[in-house]
């Protein structure tokens, strides 16, 4: 032994998971990496996670326990020695976890996504540029103007007031999810904001159907795509540059749940979420749901605004070597978001009173354009699964509630894993697959660590 103190397992897992793993698991037993937890390793890992591990026998080698791999996203919780996440300080917003300051990006911890309809204060925030200065906006929101031009017979330059009276209003619970949600699960790390599962929410939105507005403008036969513009200034302050401008195939624009919204949860949309009007393109990458909407340019080809090129919002068509550069030519635009489930109760990092032998858990699951067919829960690292009860969505493009009652055999450290399968049969993988440079489509089974005290 040298004089150097062996670092704690916790730290070691953060810095050097390979080595930590070698200490914990016996690799000699099986060269294919499926080692078994060995006595000393088991004790070490138990100490690091805070208790014995009842299902250690089925814990796969190489698995970094969720207690170490995933930050506890509670403002006041977690071991005191650990530094907590950075919490958003913004009027009208709950304790969201800050992923970036400029532009402001903040995600909702899974346990704050427990409401059936996500309250506005708990809704995640994703800016690409600056929030527009309220002084630059009309004092009467009804005077806000939206232009519809491009491949239409009659370009419109319509005020929000006219939009509200001219077209029927609809209200739906709609999923909005950042295209990069789940990015933090990629190994090696992919470029961009390191979302866990909290770049998503299901609020109730009121607005008019984009289809009705496009029909009123009269689509030309050449119309195939939309290009969306908002009033938010580019980070550089250059007024000629949009911060982002994405679009969708005409088919999605004409879908009856794609709306120009002006109310969020029954109230005027707050500034940070795109006041006074924004698009909601439910189930597709959130970047298509332009905030502070002031123009829709109907295109005769795929839109080419900022955010439509390079590797932005693109998945790779062919497998690429994780961590490599990839080739833009082998990518396709990310449209519908993949199937995902989150456990919203109990919270990750919860300590349960000694004697607890049962948990009635809850969560939400969703699947882009598809519905969720089933959700399964495992507390033994995927060795066995139990079907959760899954409710139908409140309407198309709303998330779905699942509940399950699970029995715990004894005190100790548990991980609750949830895995959803969509109506097309696609399921959440164990590890984020289809690695791509900007990390889209990361939807591995979700994991929540709990500790039952002795
Ligand atoms: N004008 C404008 N619209 C925008 C953005 C933006 O930066 N500017 N961000 C997009 C992205 S990437 C996402 S995920 C959603 C986030 O919406 P929210 O901040 O209301 O949660 O808005 C989208 N609409
Ligand atoms: Mo996003």
Short mmCIF file of C-alpha atoms and ligand atoms in Angstrom, two decimals:
data_model
loop_
_atom_site.label_atom_id
_atom_site.label_comp_id
_atom_site.label_asym_id
_atom_site.label_seq_id
_atom_site.Cartn_x
_atom_site.Cartn_y
_atom_site.Cartn_z
CA UNK A 1 0.00 0.00 0.00
CA UNK A 2 1.20 3.46 -0.73
CA UNK A 3 0.48 6.30 1.60
CA UNK A 4 -2.35 7.34 -0.66
CA UNK A 5 -5.80 6.89 0.71
CA UNK A 6 -7.97 4.69 -1.52
CA UNK A 7 -10.72 6.92 -2.79
CA UNK A 8 -14.26 6.16 -1.76
CA UNK A 9 -16.23 3.98 -4.13
CA UNK A 10 -18.63 6.80 -4.75
CA UNK A 11 -15.89 9.08 -6.02
CA UNK A 12 -14.25 6.25 -7.87
CA UNK A 13 -17.48 5.44 -9.71
CA UNK A 14 -17.76 9.07 -10.76
CA UNK A 15 -14.16 9.32 -11.98
CA UNK A 16 -13.29 5.84 -13.11
CA UNK A 17 -16.27 3.50 -13.35
CA UNK A 18 -14.16 0.79 -15.00
CA UNK A 19 -11.81 0.58 -12.06
CA UNK A 20 -14.57 0.89 -9.49
CA UNK A 21 -16.33 -1.93 -11.23
CA UNK A 22 -13.25 -4.11 -11.21
CA UNK A 23 -13.03 -3.64 -7.46
CA UNK A 24 -16.65 -4.57 -6.92
CA UNK A 25 -17.23 -7.35 -9.40
CA UNK A 26 -15.24 -10.49 -9.91
CA UNK A 27 -14.24 -10.40 -13.55
CA UNK A 28 -12.15 -13.54 -13.32
CA UNK A 29 -15.21 -15.73 -13.27
CA UNK A 30 -16.21 -14.82 -16.77
CA UNK A 31 -14.14 -13.08 -19.37
CA UNK A 32 -17.28 -11.76 -21.06
CA UNK A 33 -17.60 -9.19 -18.28
CA UNK A 34 -20.51 -10.85 -16.58
CA UNK A 35 -18.79 -11.08 -13.24
CA UNK A 36 -20.45 -11.51 -9.90
CA UNK A 37 -20.41 -9.16 -6.99
CA UNK A 38 -17.65 -10.42 -4.73
CA UNK A 39 -17.70 -10.33 -0.98
CA UNK A 40 -15.47 -7.32 -0.44
CA UNK A 41 -16.97 -5.50 -3.41
CA UNK A 42 -20.46 -6.17 -2.21
CA UNK A 43 -19.65 -4.74 1.19
CA UNK A 44 -17.99 -1.72 -0.43
CA UNK A 45 -20.87 -1.06 -2.74
CA UNK A 46 -23.35 -1.54 0.09
CA UNK A 47 -21.47 1.05 2.13
CA UNK A 48 -21.44 3.42 -0.81
CA UNK A 49 -25.17 3.14 -1.47
CA UNK A 50 -26.06 3.22 2.21
CA UNK A 51 -27.37 -0.27 2.88
CA UNK A 52 -27.28 -3.94 2.01
CA UNK A 53 -28.34 -4.78 -1.53
CA UNK A 54 -31.02 -7.49 -1.34
CA UNK A 55 -30.90 -8.17 -5.09
CA UNK A 56 -27.12 -7.98 -5.43
CA UNK A 57 -27.22 -11.45 -6.98
CA UNK A 58 -28.90 -10.17 -10.13
CA UNK A 59 -27.03 -6.87 -10.33
CA UNK A 60 -25.21 -6.86 -13.66
CA UNK A 61 -21.49 -6.24 -13.61
CA UNK A 62 -20.65 -2.84 -14.97
CA UNK A 63 -23.82 -1.33 -13.58
CA UNK A 64 -23.11 1.93 -11.82
CA UNK A 65 -25.74 2.05 -9.07
CA UNK A 66 -28.34 4.73 -9.74
CA UNK A 67 -27.57 6.20 -6.31
CA UNK A 68 -24.16 7.14 -7.69
CA UNK A 69 -24.85 7.57 -11.39
CA UNK A 70 -27.81 9.90 -11.11
CA UNK A 71 -27.83 13.07 -9.05
CA UNK A 72 -30.55 13.37 -6.44
CA UNK A 73 -32.66 16.23 -7.84
CA UNK A 74 -34.21 17.46 -4.65
CA UNK A 75 -33.40 20.92 -3.39
CA UNK A 76 -32.80 19.94 0.22
CA UNK A 77 -32.08 16.23 0.02
CA UNK A 78 -29.10 14.00 -0.49
CA UNK A 79 -26.16 13.32 1.78
CA UNK A 80 -24.96 16.62 3.27
CA UNK A 81 -21.41 16.13 2.00
CA UNK A 82 -22.60 16.01 -1.58
CA UNK A 83 -23.07 19.19 -3.49
CA UNK A 84 -26.62 19.45 -4.69
CA UNK A 85 -27.81 20.43 -8.14
CA UNK A 86 -28.10 24.07 -9.12
CA UNK A 87 -31.70 25.16 -8.59
CA UNK A 88 -33.48 27.63 -10.87
CA UNK A 89 -34.28 30.97 -9.30
CA UNK A 90 -37.05 32.44 -11.42
CA UNK A 91 -40.30 34.09 -10.44
CA UNK A 92 -43.21 31.76 -10.97
CA UNK A 93 -41.04 28.67 -11.32
CA UNK A 94 -40.60 25.72 -8.96
CA UNK A 95 -37.26 24.16 -7.97
CA UNK A 96 -36.17 23.11 -11.44
CA UNK A 97 -32.62 21.91 -12.04
CA UNK A 98 -30.50 24.32 -14.06
CA UNK A 99 -28.65 22.73 -16.99
CA UNK A 100 -27.54 26.02 -18.53
CA UNK A 101 -27.62 29.76 -17.76
CA UNK A 102 -27.15 31.42 -21.10
CA UNK A 103 -29.40 30.44 -22.73
CA UNK A 104 -31.53 29.42 -19.79
CA UNK A 105 -32.23 25.69 -19.69
CA UNK A 106 -33.81 23.92 -16.72
CA UNK A 107 -35.31 20.49 -16.31
CA UNK A 108 -38.02 19.17 -14.02
CA UNK A 109 -36.94 16.48 -11.56
CA UNK A 110 -39.05 13.35 -12.11
CA UNK A 111 -40.73 13.63 -8.71
CA UNK A 112 -42.09 17.07 -9.72
CA UNK A 113 -43.76 15.51 -12.76
CA UNK A 114 -46.26 13.65 -10.59
CA UNK A 115 -49.29 15.86 -11.36
CA UNK A 116 -51.70 14.58 -13.98
CA UNK A 117 -51.33 17.92 -15.77
CA UNK A 118 -47.97 19.62 -15.30
CA UNK A 119 -48.49 22.93 -13.48
CA UNK A 120 -46.90 25.87 -15.30
CA UNK A 121 -44.47 26.51 -12.45
CA UNK A 122 -43.09 22.98 -12.78
CA UNK A 123 -42.78 23.04 -16.56
CA UNK A 124 -39.23 22.71 -17.95
CA UNK A 125 -37.58 25.65 -19.71
CA UNK A 126 -35.51 25.53 -22.86
CA UNK A 127 -34.29 28.68 -24.57
CA UNK A 128 -31.84 28.75 -27.46
CA UNK A 129 -31.52 32.52 -27.46
CA UNK A 130 -32.57 35.33 -25.15
CA UNK A 131 -36.04 35.78 -23.70
CA UNK A 132 -37.65 38.70 -25.59
CA UNK A 133 -37.72 41.98 -23.70
CA UNK A 134 -41.34 42.56 -22.56
CA UNK A 135 -40.85 46.23 -23.47
CA UNK A 136 -40.45 45.15 -27.11
CA UNK A 137 -43.88 43.49 -27.12
CA UNK A 138 -47.27 45.13 -27.65
CA UNK A 139 -48.92 46.08 -24.36
CA UNK A 140 -52.10 44.41 -25.59
CA UNK A 141 -51.32 40.76 -26.41
CA UNK A 142 -54.20 40.74 -28.89
CA UNK A 143 -52.20 43.16 -31.06
CA UNK A 144 -49.40 40.55 -31.44
CA UNK A 145 -48.95 39.73 -35.12
CA UNK A 146 -48.30 36.42 -36.81
CA UNK A 147 -47.42 36.21 -40.47
CA UNK A 148 -48.22 33.19 -42.65
CA UNK A 149 -46.39 33.35 -45.97
CA UNK A 150 -44.52 31.32 -48.52
CA UNK A 151 -46.39 28.63 -50.47
CA UNK A 152 -49.88 30.02 -49.79
CA UNK A 153 -52.42 31.76 -52.02
CA UNK A 154 -53.27 34.51 -49.53
CA UNK A 155 -50.48 35.44 -47.12
CA UNK A 156 -51.88 36.39 -43.74
CA UNK A 157 -50.63 39.01 -41.34
CA UNK A 158 -53.05 38.31 -38.56
CA UNK A 159 -53.29 39.65 -35.03
CA UNK A 160 -53.69 37.27 -32.14
CA UNK A 161 -57.03 38.93 -31.42
CA UNK A 162 -58.31 38.07 -34.92
CA UNK A 163 -56.88 34.58 -34.70
CA UNK A 164 -58.83 33.98 -31.49
CA UNK A 165 -62.16 35.06 -32.95
CA UNK A 166 -61.81 33.79 -36.51
CA UNK A 167 -60.92 30.17 -35.74
CA UNK A 168 -62.45 27.61 -33.38
CA UNK A 169 -60.56 27.24 -30.11
CA UNK A 170 -59.48 23.84 -28.83
CA UNK A 171 -58.04 22.69 -25.49
CA UNK A 172 -55.89 19.56 -25.13
CA UNK A 173 -53.38 18.05 -22.74
CA UNK A 174 -50.29 17.81 -24.90
CA UNK A 175 -46.82 16.40 -24.39
CA UNK A 176 -43.97 18.76 -25.06
CA UNK A 177 -40.55 17.16 -24.87
CA UNK A 178 -37.13 18.51 -25.73
CA UNK A 179 -35.47 16.59 -28.56
CA UNK A 180 -32.44 16.11 -26.32
CA UNK A 181 -34.35 14.63 -23.39
CA UNK A 182 -32.39 11.66 -22.00
CA UNK A 183 -29.09 12.89 -23.48
CA UNK A 184 -27.20 12.40 -20.21
CA UNK A 185 -27.62 8.63 -20.55
CA UNK A 186 -25.31 8.37 -23.56
CA UNK A 187 -21.89 6.85 -23.10
CA UNK A 188 -19.62 8.46 -24.08
CA UNK A 189 -21.17 11.84 -23.37
CA UNK A 190 -22.94 13.48 -26.32
CA UNK A 191 -22.74 17.23 -26.99
CA UNK A 192 -25.44 19.46 -25.51
CA UNK A 193 -27.51 20.01 -22.39
CA UNK A 194 -27.29 16.97 -20.15
CA UNK A 195 -31.00 16.26 -19.70
CA UNK A 196 -32.00 13.30 -17.58
CA UNK A 197 -35.71 12.64 -18.21
CA UNK A 198 -37.01 16.05 -17.14
CA UNK A 199 -37.06 17.94 -20.43
CA UNK A 200 -40.71 17.03 -20.74
CA UNK A 201 -44.13 17.98 -19.43
CA UNK A 202 -47.81 17.60 -20.19
CA UNK A 203 -49.69 20.88 -19.75
CA UNK A 204 -53.16 21.82 -20.94
CA UNK A 205 -52.90 24.11 -23.94
CA UNK A 206 -55.62 26.22 -25.55
CA UNK A 207 -55.31 27.63 -29.03
CA UNK A 208 -56.41 27.29 -32.63
CA UNK A 209 -55.53 24.48 -35.00
CA UNK A 210 -52.59 25.35 -37.22
CA UNK A 211 -54.42 23.41 -39.98
CA UNK A 212 -57.34 25.87 -39.88
CA UNK A 213 -54.99 28.82 -40.21
CA UNK A 214 -53.02 27.24 -43.05
CA UNK A 215 -56.27 26.37 -44.86
CA UNK A 216 -57.43 29.97 -44.50
CA UNK A 217 -54.20 31.09 -46.17
CA UNK A 218 -54.79 28.51 -48.91
CA UNK A 219 -51.98 26.02 -49.34
CA UNK A 220 -50.44 25.81 -52.77
CA UNK A 221 -49.78 22.36 -54.23
CA UNK A 222 -46.06 23.10 -53.78
CA UNK A 223 -46.37 23.37 -49.97
CA UNK A 224 -44.50 20.52 -48.23
CA UNK A 225 -42.91 21.87 -45.06
CA UNK A 226 -43.22 24.66 -42.50
CA UNK A 227 -40.56 27.00 -41.10
CA UNK A 228 -41.25 28.52 -37.65
CA UNK A 229 -39.95 31.84 -36.35
CA UNK A 230 -40.11 33.47 -32.92
CA UNK A 231 -39.25 36.91 -31.60
CA UNK A 232 -36.44 35.84 -29.27
CA UNK A 233 -33.14 37.57 -30.04
CA UNK A 234 -30.09 35.48 -30.92
CA UNK A 235 -27.58 35.10 -28.06
CA UNK A 236 -25.16 37.31 -29.99
CA UNK A 237 -27.73 40.11 -29.96
CA UNK A 238 -27.63 40.16 -33.80
CA UNK A 239 -31.24 41.09 -34.68
CA UNK A 240 -31.00 39.59 -38.17
CA UNK A 241 -30.28 36.10 -36.82
CA UNK A 242 -33.06 33.86 -35.54
CA UNK A 243 -32.04 31.96 -32.39
CA UNK A 244 -33.59 28.84 -33.84
CA UNK A 245 -36.00 28.16 -36.71
CA UNK A 246 -37.27 24.66 -37.13
CA UNK A 247 -40.23 23.25 -39.00
CA UNK A 248 -42.21 20.12 -39.72
CA UNK A 249 -43.53 18.15 -42.66
CA UNK A 250 -46.87 19.51 -43.78
CA UNK A 251 -48.63 16.34 -42.62
CA UNK A 252 -47.69 17.07 -38.99
CA UNK A 253 -48.53 20.76 -39.35
CA UNK A 254 -52.03 19.70 -40.50
CA UNK A 255 -52.51 17.20 -37.65
CA UNK A 256 -55.48 18.38 -35.60
CA UNK A 257 -53.51 18.53 -32.33
CA UNK A 258 -50.84 20.84 -33.73
CA UNK A 259 -51.94 24.24 -32.49
CA UNK A 260 -51.04 27.89 -32.16
CA UNK A 261 -51.55 28.17 -28.39
CA UNK A 262 -52.23 31.28 -26.35
CA UNK A 263 -53.20 29.69 -23.04
CA UNK A 264 -51.24 27.31 -20.84
CA UNK A 265 -53.22 25.62 -18.07
CA UNK A 266 -56.10 28.06 -18.54
CA UNK A 267 -54.06 31.25 -18.21
CA UNK A 268 -52.14 33.50 -20.60
CA UNK A 269 -48.85 31.82 -21.50
CA UNK A 270 -46.08 33.27 -19.31
CA UNK A 271 -43.23 35.08 -21.04
CA UNK A 272 -40.67 32.31 -20.49
CA UNK A 273 -42.96 29.77 -22.20
CA UNK A 274 -43.54 31.89 -25.31
CA UNK A 275 -46.10 34.64 -24.60
CA UNK A 276 -48.37 35.64 -26.11
CA UNK A 277 -48.53 32.81 -28.68
CA UNK A 278 -46.53 29.72 -29.49
CA UNK A 279 -46.78 26.55 -31.49
CA UNK A 280 -47.39 23.23 -29.82
CA UNK A 281 -46.38 20.34 -32.05
CA UNK A 282 -47.08 17.52 -29.61
CA UNK A 283 -44.99 14.36 -29.61
CA UNK A 284 -42.25 15.79 -31.85
CA UNK A 285 -38.94 17.34 -30.78
CA UNK A 286 -39.84 20.39 -28.65
CA UNK A 287 -37.72 22.67 -30.82
CA UNK A 288 -40.49 22.60 -33.46
CA UNK A 289 -42.90 24.19 -30.94
CA UNK A 290 -41.75 27.77 -31.58
CA UNK A 291 -42.25 30.19 -28.69
CA UNK A 292 -43.03 33.89 -29.23
CA UNK A 293 -44.34 32.81 -32.65
CA UNK A 294 -44.39 35.60 -35.21
CA UNK A 295 -44.05 33.85 -38.55
CA UNK A 296 -44.77 30.57 -40.29
CA UNK A 297 -43.08 30.31 -43.63
CA UNK A 298 -44.66 27.58 -45.74
CA UNK A 299 -41.89 25.99 -47.75
CA UNK A 300 -41.67 24.06 -51.03
CA UNK A 301 -38.80 22.01 -49.59
CA UNK A 302 -37.49 20.87 -46.23
CA UNK A 303 -36.99 23.96 -44.08
CA UNK A 304 -33.37 25.07 -43.70
CA UNK A 305 -33.41 27.52 -40.78
CA UNK A 306 -30.98 27.34 -37.84
CA UNK A 307 -31.48 23.97 -36.16
CA UNK A 308 -32.31 22.11 -39.37
CA UNK A 309 -28.76 21.33 -40.54
CA UNK A 310 -25.65 19.48 -39.44
CA UNK A 311 -26.32 16.99 -36.68
CA UNK A 312 -28.99 19.18 -35.03
CA UNK A 313 -32.12 17.22 -34.22
CA UNK A 314 -30.91 14.36 -36.36
CA UNK A 315 -30.59 10.69 -35.61
CA UNK A 316 -28.10 8.50 -37.38
CA UNK A 317 -29.56 6.10 -39.91
CA UNK A 318 -26.58 3.77 -39.72
CA UNK A 319 -24.84 2.74 -36.53
CA UNK A 320 -21.83 4.96 -35.89
CA UNK A 321 -18.96 4.31 -33.54
CA UNK A 322 -19.91 5.90 -30.20
CA UNK A 323 -17.79 8.98 -29.66
CA UNK A 324 -16.82 9.34 -33.31
CA UNK A 325 -17.63 12.26 -35.58
CA UNK A 326 -20.20 10.55 -37.74
CA UNK A 327 -21.26 11.66 -41.20
CA UNK A 328 -24.09 14.14 -41.70
CA UNK A 329 -25.18 12.31 -44.81
CA UNK A 330 -26.12 9.29 -42.72
CA UNK A 331 -28.65 11.16 -40.58
CA UNK A 332 -32.40 11.70 -40.62
CA UNK A 333 -34.46 14.38 -38.89
CA UNK A 334 -35.76 13.41 -35.49
CA UNK A 335 -39.53 13.69 -35.66
CA UNK A 336 -41.64 11.66 -33.22
CA UNK A 337 -40.01 11.28 -29.80
CA UNK A 338 -39.30 7.76 -28.57
CA UNK A 339 -41.15 5.84 -25.83
CA UNK A 340 -40.20 6.82 -22.27
CA UNK A 341 -41.40 6.21 -18.72
CA UNK A 342 -40.53 7.95 -15.47
CA UNK A 343 -41.31 7.03 -11.88
CA UNK A 344 -42.72 10.17 -10.27
CA UNK A 345 -43.29 8.64 -6.81
CA UNK A 346 -41.24 7.78 -4.85
CA UNK A 347 -38.53 10.33 -5.62
CA UNK A 348 -35.04 9.16 -6.52
CA UNK A 349 -32.98 9.21 -3.33
CA UNK A 350 -35.88 8.63 -0.93
CA UNK A 351 -35.17 7.01 2.43
CA UNK A 352 -38.07 4.86 3.56
CA UNK A 353 -38.77 4.12 7.21
CA UNK A 354 -37.54 0.80 8.60
CA UNK A 355 -40.17 -1.89 8.22
CA UNK A 356 -41.42 -0.59 4.87
CA UNK A 357 -42.20 -3.66 2.78
CA UNK A 358 -44.45 -2.28 0.09
CA UNK A 359 -44.38 0.73 -2.24
CA UNK A 360 -47.36 1.99 -4.21
CA UNK A 361 -45.51 3.72 -6.99
CA UNK A 362 -46.70 6.07 -9.70
CA UNK A 363 -45.29 7.38 -12.93
CA UNK A 364 -45.97 8.71 -16.39
CA UNK A 365 -45.17 7.23 -19.77
CA UNK A 366 -45.44 8.61 -23.28
CA UNK A 367 -44.33 7.75 -26.79
CA UNK A 368 -44.31 10.67 -29.25
CA UNK A 369 -46.90 10.04 -31.97
CA UNK A 370 -47.70 6.62 -30.50
CA UNK A 371 -49.44 5.50 -27.33
CA UNK A 372 -48.00 3.45 -24.49
CA UNK A 373 -49.16 -0.12 -24.53
CA UNK A 374 -47.54 -1.38 -21.35
CA UNK A 375 -45.18 -0.43 -18.55
CA UNK A 376 -43.20 -2.97 -16.57
CA UNK A 377 -41.44 -2.53 -13.26
CA UNK A 378 -38.41 -4.38 -11.93
CA UNK A 379 -36.72 -4.10 -8.55
CA UNK A 380 -34.16 -6.83 -9.22
CA UNK A 381 -32.14 -5.17 -11.98
CA UNK A 382 -34.29 -6.53 -14.77
CA UNK A 383 -34.28 -10.20 -13.73
CA UNK A 384 -38.06 -10.20 -13.28
CA UNK A 385 -40.72 -7.68 -14.31
CA UNK A 386 -44.18 -6.88 -13.11
CA UNK A 387 -46.80 -5.21 -15.27
CA UNK A 388 -47.99 -1.81 -14.06
CA UNK A 389 -51.55 -0.59 -14.54
CA UNK A 390 -51.49 1.91 -17.38
CA UNK A 391 -54.30 4.38 -17.98
CA UNK A 392 -55.46 5.57 -21.38
CA UNK A 393 -54.30 9.09 -22.28
CA UNK A 394 -56.72 11.96 -21.49
CA UNK A 395 -56.58 12.73 -25.22
CA UNK A 396 -54.24 11.94 -28.08
CA UNK A 397 -50.69 13.19 -27.30
CA UNK A 398 -51.24 13.31 -23.51
CA UNK A 399 -48.97 11.21 -21.33
CA UNK A 400 -50.32 8.16 -19.52
CA UNK A 401 -50.39 7.44 -15.80
CA UNK A 402 -49.08 4.13 -14.52
CA UNK A 403 -49.26 2.68 -11.03
CA UNK A 404 -47.90 -0.48 -9.44
CA UNK A 405 -47.62 -1.99 -6.02
CA UNK A 406 -44.29 -3.62 -5.30
CA UNK A 407 -43.21 -5.80 -2.39
CA UNK A 408 -39.82 -5.37 -0.80
CA UNK A 409 -38.41 -8.48 0.88
CA UNK A 410 -36.24 -6.69 3.46
CA UNK A 411 -34.44 -3.49 4.37
CA UNK A 412 -31.73 -2.20 2.06
CA UNK A 413 -30.94 -0.51 -1.23
CA UNK A 414 -33.34 -0.91 -4.14
CA UNK A 415 -33.60 0.42 -7.63
CA UNK A 416 -37.03 0.74 -9.18
CA UNK A 417 -36.71 0.31 -12.92
CA UNK A 418 -39.50 1.22 -15.30
CA UNK A 419 -39.72 0.18 -18.93
CA UNK A 420 -42.49 1.24 -21.30
CA UNK A 421 -43.45 -0.34 -24.62
CA UNK A 422 -45.33 1.65 -27.25
CA UNK A 423 -48.19 0.75 -29.56
CA UNK A 424 -45.70 -0.16 -32.30
CA UNK A 425 -43.82 -2.59 -30.03
CA UNK A 426 -40.78 -0.37 -29.44
CA UNK A 427 -39.47 -0.61 -25.90
CA UNK A 428 -36.95 1.21 -23.73
CA UNK A 429 -33.49 -0.37 -23.98
CA UNK A 430 -31.23 -1.00 -20.98
CA UNK A 431 -28.66 1.48 -22.26
CA UNK A 432 -29.11 4.48 -24.54
CA UNK A 433 -28.53 3.05 -28.02
CA UNK A 434 -28.02 4.47 -31.51
CA UNK A 435 -25.33 6.81 -30.25
CA UNK A 436 -25.26 10.05 -32.26
CA UNK A 437 -23.01 13.13 -31.86
CA UNK A 438 -25.69 15.38 -30.40
CA UNK A 439 -27.37 12.71 -28.34
CA UNK A 440 -30.98 12.37 -29.48
CA UNK A 441 -33.27 9.49 -28.71
CA UNK A 442 -31.69 8.42 -25.40
CA UNK A 443 -34.51 6.52 -23.68
CA UNK A 444 -33.09 3.76 -21.50
CA UNK A 445 -35.21 2.23 -18.73
CA UNK A 446 -35.55 4.78 -15.96
CA UNK A 447 -34.12 4.10 -12.52
CA UNK A 448 -35.02 5.42 -9.11
CA UNK A 449 -32.92 4.49 -6.06
CA UNK A 450 -34.58 4.12 -2.65
CA UNK A 451 -33.22 2.99 0.68
CA UNK A 452 -35.30 1.11 3.21
CA UNK A 453 -33.76 1.78 6.59
CA UNK A 454 -33.07 -1.06 9.00
N1 LIG B 1 -38.59 31.00 -30.40
C1 LIG B 1 -38.13 29.92 -29.76
N2 LIG B 1 -38.93 28.85 -29.65
C2 LIG B 1 -38.51 27.74 -29.01
C3 LIG B 1 -37.21 27.67 -28.46
C4 LIG B 1 -36.37 28.82 -28.59
O1 LIG B 1 -35.23 28.85 -28.13
N3 LIG B 1 -36.88 29.92 -29.25
N4 LIG B 1 -36.78 26.50 -27.85
C5 LIG B 1 -37.44 25.29 -28.33
C6 LIG B 1 -37.07 24.09 -27.61
S1 LIG B 1 -35.58 23.42 -28.02
C7 LIG B 1 -37.92 23.48 -26.74
S2 LIG B 1 -37.55 21.99 -26.07
C8 LIG B 1 -39.19 24.12 -26.34
C9 LIG B 1 -39.22 24.36 -24.84
O2 LIG B 1 -40.38 25.02 -24.45
P1 LIG B 1 -40.51 25.57 -22.95
O3 LIG B 1 -39.34 26.45 -22.66
O4 LIG B 1 -41.81 26.26 -22.88
O5 LIG B 1 -40.50 24.34 -22.06
O6 LIG B 1 -39.40 25.37 -26.96
C10 LIG B 1 -38.95 25.44 -28.31
N5 LIG B 1 -39.35 26.68 -28.89
MO1 LIG B 2 -35.47 21.33 -27.13
#
